[in-house]
Short mmCIF file of C-alpha atoms in Angstrom, two decimals:
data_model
loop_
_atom_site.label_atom_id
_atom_site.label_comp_id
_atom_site.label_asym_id
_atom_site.label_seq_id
_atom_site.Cartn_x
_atom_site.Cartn_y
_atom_site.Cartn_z
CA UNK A 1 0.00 0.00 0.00
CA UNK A 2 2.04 2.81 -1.47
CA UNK A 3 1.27 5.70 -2.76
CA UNK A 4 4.37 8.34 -2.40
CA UNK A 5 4.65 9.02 -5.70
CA UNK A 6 0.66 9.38 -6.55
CA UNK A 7 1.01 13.09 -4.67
CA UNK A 8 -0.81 16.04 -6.55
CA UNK A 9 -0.20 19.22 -4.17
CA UNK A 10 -1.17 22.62 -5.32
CA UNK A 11 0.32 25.55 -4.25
CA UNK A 12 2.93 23.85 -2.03
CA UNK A 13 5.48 25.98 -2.67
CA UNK A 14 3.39 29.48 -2.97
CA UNK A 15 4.75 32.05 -0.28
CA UNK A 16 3.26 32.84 3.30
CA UNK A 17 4.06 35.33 6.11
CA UNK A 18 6.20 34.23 8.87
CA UNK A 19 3.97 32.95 12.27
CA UNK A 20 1.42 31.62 10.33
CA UNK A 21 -0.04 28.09 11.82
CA UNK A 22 -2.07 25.49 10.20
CA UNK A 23 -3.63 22.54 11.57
CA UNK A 24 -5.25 19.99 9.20
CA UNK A 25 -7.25 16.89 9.66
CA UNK A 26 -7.78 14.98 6.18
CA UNK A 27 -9.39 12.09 4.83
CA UNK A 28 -8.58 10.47 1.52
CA UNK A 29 -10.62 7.65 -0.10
CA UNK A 30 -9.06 5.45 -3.03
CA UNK A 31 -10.01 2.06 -5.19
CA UNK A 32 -8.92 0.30 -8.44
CA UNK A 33 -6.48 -2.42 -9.93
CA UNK A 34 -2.65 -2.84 -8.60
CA UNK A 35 -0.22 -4.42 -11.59
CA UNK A 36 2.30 -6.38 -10.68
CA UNK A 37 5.63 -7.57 -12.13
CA UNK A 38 3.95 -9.73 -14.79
CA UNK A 39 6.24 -12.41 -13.44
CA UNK A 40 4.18 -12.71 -10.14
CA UNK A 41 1.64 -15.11 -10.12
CA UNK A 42 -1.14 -12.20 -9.24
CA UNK A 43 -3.98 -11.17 -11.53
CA UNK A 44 -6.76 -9.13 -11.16
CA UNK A 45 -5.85 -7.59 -8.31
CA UNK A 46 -8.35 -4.74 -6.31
CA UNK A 47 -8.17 -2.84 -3.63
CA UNK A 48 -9.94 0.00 -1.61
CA UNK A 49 -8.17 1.99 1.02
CA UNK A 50 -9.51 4.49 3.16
CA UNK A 51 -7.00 7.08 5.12
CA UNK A 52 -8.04 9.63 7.60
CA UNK A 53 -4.62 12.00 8.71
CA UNK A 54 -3.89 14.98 11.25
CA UNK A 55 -1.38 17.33 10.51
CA UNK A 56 -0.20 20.38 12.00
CA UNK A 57 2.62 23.01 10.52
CA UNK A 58 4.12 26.50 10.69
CA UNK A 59 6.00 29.39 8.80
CA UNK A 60 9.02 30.90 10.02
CA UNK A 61 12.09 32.80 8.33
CA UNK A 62 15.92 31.22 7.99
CA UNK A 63 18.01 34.01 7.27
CA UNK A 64 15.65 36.20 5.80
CA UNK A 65 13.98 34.05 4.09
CA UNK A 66 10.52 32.24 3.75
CA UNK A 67 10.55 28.43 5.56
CA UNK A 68 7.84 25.91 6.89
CA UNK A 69 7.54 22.74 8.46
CA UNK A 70 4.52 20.27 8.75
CA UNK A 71 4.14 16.67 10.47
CA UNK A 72 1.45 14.36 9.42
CA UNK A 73 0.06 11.64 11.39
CA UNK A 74 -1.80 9.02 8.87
CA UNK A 75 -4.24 6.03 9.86
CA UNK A 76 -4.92 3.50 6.91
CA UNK A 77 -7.22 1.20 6.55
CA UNK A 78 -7.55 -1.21 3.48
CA UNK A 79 -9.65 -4.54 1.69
CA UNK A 80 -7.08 -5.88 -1.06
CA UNK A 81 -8.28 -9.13 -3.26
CA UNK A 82 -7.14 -10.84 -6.28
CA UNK A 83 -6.04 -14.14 -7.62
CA UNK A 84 -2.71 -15.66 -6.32
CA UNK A 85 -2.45 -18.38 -9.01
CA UNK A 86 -5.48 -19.60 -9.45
CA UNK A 87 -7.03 -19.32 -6.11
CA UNK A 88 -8.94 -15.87 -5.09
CA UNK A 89 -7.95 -14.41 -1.93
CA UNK A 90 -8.71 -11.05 0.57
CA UNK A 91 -7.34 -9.57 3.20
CA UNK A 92 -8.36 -6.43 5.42
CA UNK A 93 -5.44 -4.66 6.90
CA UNK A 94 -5.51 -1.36 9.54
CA UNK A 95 -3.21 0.82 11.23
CA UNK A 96 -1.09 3.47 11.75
CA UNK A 97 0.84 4.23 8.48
CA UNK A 98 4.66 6.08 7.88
CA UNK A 99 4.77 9.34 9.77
CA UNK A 100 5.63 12.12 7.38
CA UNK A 101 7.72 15.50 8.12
CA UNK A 102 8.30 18.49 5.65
CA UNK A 103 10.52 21.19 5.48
CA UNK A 104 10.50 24.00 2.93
CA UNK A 105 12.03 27.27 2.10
CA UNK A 106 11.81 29.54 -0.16
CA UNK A 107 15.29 30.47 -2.27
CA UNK A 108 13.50 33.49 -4.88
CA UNK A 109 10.88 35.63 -4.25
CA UNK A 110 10.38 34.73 -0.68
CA UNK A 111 11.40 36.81 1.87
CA UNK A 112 10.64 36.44 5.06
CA UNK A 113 7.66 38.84 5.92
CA UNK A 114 5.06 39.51 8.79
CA UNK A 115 1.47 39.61 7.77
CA UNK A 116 1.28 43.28 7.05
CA UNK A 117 4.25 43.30 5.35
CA UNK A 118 3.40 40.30 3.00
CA UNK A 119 -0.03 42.01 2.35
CA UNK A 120 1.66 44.84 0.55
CA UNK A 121 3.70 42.42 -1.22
CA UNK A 122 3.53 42.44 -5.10
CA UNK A 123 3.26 38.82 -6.10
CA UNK A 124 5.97 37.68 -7.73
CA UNK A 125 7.99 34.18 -9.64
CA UNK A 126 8.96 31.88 -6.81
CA UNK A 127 11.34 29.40 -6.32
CA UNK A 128 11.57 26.91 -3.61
CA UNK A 129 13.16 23.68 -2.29
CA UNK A 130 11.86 21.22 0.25
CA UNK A 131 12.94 17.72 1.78
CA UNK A 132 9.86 15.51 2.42
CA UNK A 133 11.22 12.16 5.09
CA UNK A 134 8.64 9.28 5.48
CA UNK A 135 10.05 7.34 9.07
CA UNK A 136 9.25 3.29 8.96
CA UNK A 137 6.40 4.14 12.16
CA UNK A 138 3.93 2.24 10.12
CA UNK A 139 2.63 -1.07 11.07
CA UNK A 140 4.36 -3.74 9.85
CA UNK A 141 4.61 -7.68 9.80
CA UNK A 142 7.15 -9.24 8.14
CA UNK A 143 5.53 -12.37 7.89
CA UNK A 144 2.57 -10.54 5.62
CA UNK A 145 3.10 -9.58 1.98
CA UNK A 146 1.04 -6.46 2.10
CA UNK A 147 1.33 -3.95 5.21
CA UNK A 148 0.44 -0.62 6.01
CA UNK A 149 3.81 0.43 6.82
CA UNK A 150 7.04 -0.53 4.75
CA UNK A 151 9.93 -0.56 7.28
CA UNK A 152 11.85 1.80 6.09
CA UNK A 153 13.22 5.52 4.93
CA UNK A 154 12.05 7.58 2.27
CA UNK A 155 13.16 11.05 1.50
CA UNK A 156 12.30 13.41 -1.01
CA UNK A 157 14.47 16.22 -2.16
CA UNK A 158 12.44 18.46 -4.55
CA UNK A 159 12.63 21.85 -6.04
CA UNK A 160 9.74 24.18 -7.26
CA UNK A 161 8.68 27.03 -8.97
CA UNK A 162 5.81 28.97 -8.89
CA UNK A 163 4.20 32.02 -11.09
CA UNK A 164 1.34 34.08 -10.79
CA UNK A 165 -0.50 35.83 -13.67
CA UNK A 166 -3.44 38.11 -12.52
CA UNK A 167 -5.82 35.22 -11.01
CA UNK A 168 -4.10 32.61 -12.64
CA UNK A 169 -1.28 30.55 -10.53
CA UNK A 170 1.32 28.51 -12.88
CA UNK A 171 3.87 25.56 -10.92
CA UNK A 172 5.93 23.16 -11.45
CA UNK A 173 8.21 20.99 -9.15
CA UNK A 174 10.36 18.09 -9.43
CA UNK A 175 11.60 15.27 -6.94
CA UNK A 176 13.10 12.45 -6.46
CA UNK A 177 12.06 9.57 -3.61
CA UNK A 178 15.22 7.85 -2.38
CA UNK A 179 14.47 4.54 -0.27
CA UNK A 180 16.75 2.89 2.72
CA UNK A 181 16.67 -0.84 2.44
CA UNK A 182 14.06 -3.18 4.02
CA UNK A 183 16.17 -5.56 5.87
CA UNK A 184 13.02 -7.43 6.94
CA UNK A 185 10.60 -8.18 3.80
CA UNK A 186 8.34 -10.78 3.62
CA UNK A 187 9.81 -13.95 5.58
CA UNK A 188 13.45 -12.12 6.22
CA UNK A 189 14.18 -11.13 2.79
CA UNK A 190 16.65 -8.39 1.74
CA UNK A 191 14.36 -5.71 -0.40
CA UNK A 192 16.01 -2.94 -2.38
CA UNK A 193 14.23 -0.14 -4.09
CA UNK A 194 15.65 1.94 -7.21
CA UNK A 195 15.04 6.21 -6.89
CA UNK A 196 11.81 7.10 -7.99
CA UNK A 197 10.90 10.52 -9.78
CA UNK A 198 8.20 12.76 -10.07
CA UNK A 199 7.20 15.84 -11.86
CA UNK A 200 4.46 17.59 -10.87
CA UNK A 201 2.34 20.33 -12.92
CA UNK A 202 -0.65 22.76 -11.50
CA UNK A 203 -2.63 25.71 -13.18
CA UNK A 204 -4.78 26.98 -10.52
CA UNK A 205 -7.34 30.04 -10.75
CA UNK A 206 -8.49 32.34 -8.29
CA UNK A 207 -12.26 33.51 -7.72
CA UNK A 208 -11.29 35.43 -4.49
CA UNK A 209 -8.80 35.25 -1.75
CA UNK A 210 -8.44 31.49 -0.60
CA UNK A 211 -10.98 30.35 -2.89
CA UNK A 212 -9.57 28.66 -5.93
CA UNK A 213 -9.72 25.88 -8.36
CA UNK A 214 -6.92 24.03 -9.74
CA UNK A 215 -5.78 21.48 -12.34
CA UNK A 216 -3.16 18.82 -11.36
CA UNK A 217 -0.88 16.14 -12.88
CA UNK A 218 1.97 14.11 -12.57
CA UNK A 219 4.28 11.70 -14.12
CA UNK A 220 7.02 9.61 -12.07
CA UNK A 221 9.82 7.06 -13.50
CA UNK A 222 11.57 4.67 -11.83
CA UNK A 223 11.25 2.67 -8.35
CA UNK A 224 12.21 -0.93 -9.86
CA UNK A 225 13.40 -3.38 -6.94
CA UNK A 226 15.42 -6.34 -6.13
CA UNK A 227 14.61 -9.16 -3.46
CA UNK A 228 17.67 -10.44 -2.31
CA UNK A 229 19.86 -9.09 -5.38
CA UNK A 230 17.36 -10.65 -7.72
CA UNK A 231 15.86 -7.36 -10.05
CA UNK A 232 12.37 -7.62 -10.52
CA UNK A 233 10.71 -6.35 -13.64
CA UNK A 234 8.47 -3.59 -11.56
CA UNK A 235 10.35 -0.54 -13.00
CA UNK A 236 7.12 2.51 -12.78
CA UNK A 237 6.24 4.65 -15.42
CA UNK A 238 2.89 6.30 -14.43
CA UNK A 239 0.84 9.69 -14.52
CA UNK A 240 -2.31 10.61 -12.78
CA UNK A 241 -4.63 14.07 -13.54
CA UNK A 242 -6.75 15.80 -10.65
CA UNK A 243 -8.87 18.34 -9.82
CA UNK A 244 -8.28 20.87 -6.40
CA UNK A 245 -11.16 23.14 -4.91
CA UNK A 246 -10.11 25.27 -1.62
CA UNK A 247 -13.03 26.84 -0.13
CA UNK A 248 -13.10 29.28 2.55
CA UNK A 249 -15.86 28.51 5.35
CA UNK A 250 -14.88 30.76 8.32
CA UNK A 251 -12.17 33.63 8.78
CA UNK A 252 -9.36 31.09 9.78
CA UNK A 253 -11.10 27.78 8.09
CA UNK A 254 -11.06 26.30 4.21
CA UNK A 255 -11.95 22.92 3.10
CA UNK A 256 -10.17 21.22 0.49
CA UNK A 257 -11.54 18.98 -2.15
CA UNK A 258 -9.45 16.96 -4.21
CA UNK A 259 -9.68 13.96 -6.76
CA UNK A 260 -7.22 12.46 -8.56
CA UNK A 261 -7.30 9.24 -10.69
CA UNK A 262 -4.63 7.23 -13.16
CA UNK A 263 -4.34 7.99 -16.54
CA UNK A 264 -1.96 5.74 -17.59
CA UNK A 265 -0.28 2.53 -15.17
CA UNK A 266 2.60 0.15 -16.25
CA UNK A 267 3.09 -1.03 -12.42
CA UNK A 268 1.71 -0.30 -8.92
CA UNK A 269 -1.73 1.48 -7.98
CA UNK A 270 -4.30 2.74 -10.53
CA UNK A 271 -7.12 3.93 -8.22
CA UNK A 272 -9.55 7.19 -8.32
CA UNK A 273 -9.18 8.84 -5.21
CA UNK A 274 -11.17 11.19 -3.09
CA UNK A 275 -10.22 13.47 -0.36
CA UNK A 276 -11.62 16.40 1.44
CA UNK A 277 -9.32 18.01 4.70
CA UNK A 278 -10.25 20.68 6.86
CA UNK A 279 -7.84 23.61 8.01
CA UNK A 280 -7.34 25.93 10.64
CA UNK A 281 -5.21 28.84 10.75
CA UNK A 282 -4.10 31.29 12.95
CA UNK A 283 -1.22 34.15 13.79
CA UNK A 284 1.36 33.99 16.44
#
């Protein structure tokens, strides 16, 4: 049950004022196929998942300019069947899932402002960098082929740019997941996983402060593993398209709307997936 690469995040990288606080509380529904390495004796493999998260992060300045950071707490629940030769199986798995922490800043067009200041701000390109790290918390059996965790490190270097045009907000970011072994897999086995990249593209319009729409997509490459030093044929070469909707409910509340589904899958998940998180935000 992995879905790193499958992220479609507007406006990650647009700029805030310093002391600015958000707490989030999320909940993300998804279902379709999983391929496999067409050397697995799986077929017709389904699954639904259904993840609920809390999240909480800030906005500060490093040396004069714009930085955040945000934890996210994720609980994942999930029904996977299919055929394992030529007997049909199921299985129901629930839990606590990888523990995620972000830190951003930005390098152009980001300064490091307090609310009045940024509200005289003319908007302007921006360019930022962040380092996403997933920590093996999830739970995990080694004895069990599919888990909610997966026992080990991921980070995610990425850079991204952002312009606005009247009400119309262009990005673009790219990143790269690198993964720590899993010393543990399956029964004891050794499992190695290859860098996986991802672009990521938005075009996002505004109807009024913190009410917007936007488009999404992205493409990632890579991620092949070996078991033991034996290379599997699971190399990922996918893209997904969304939609985004942010609406504003109170003076320091929005909800957030998303959906997202697969538009093309060589290996892993292709599922449609819902989500709608609620935010809070307040000043120092």
């Amino acid at each position: 049950m992995r879905v790193h690469a499958q992220e479609l995040e507007p406006r990650a990288y647009s700029p805030n004022p310093v002391g600015v606080n958000f707490l989030v509380a999320g909940y993300v529904h998804s279902d379709g196929g999983v391929l496999f390495d067409p050397s697995l004796p799986f077929s017709d493999v389904e699954a639904t998942l259904d993840a609920a998260a809390v999240g909480y992060g800030r906005t500060f300045g490093v040396f004069g300019r714009s930085a955040n950071a945000a934890l996210a707490v994720p609980y994942v629940t999930g029904d996977v069947s299919g055929n394992i030769g030529e007997t049909h199986r199921s299985t129901s798995r629930s839990g606590l899932g990888d523990i995620k922490l972000k830190l951003g800043i930005n390098l152009l067009g980001g300064d490091a402002l307090t609310p009045r200041e940024f509200s005289q701000r003319k908007p302007q390109t921006t360019l930022g960098a962040s380092l996403t790290v997933a920590a093996p918390t999830g739970q995990y059996d080694p004895q069990k082929l599919i888990n909610i965790g997966t026992n080990r490190w991921a980070f995610k270097p990425e850079i991204g740019v952002s312009q606005p045009l009247g009400h119309w907000y262009l990005e673009a970011y790219a990143g790269v997941w690198l993964f720590s072994d899993n010393d543990d897999f399956y029964g004891g086995q050794h499992r190695e996983q290859d860098p996986l990249a991802s672009l990521q593209a938005h075009v996002s319009y505004t109807f009024r402060p913190r009410l917007w729409l936007a488009a999404d997509a992205t493409w990632y490459r890579g991620g092949d593993t070996k078991i033991d030093g034996v290379r599997r044929a699971d190399l990922q070469e996918n893209t997904r398209a969304g939609l985004t909707l942010s609406v504003p409910v109170a003076a320091r509340q929005s909800l957030k709307f998303t959906w997202n589904e697969g538009t093309s899958t060589r290996i892993g998940g292709d599922f449609t997936t819902y989500g709608v998180a609620w935010q809070y935000t307040w000043l120092d």
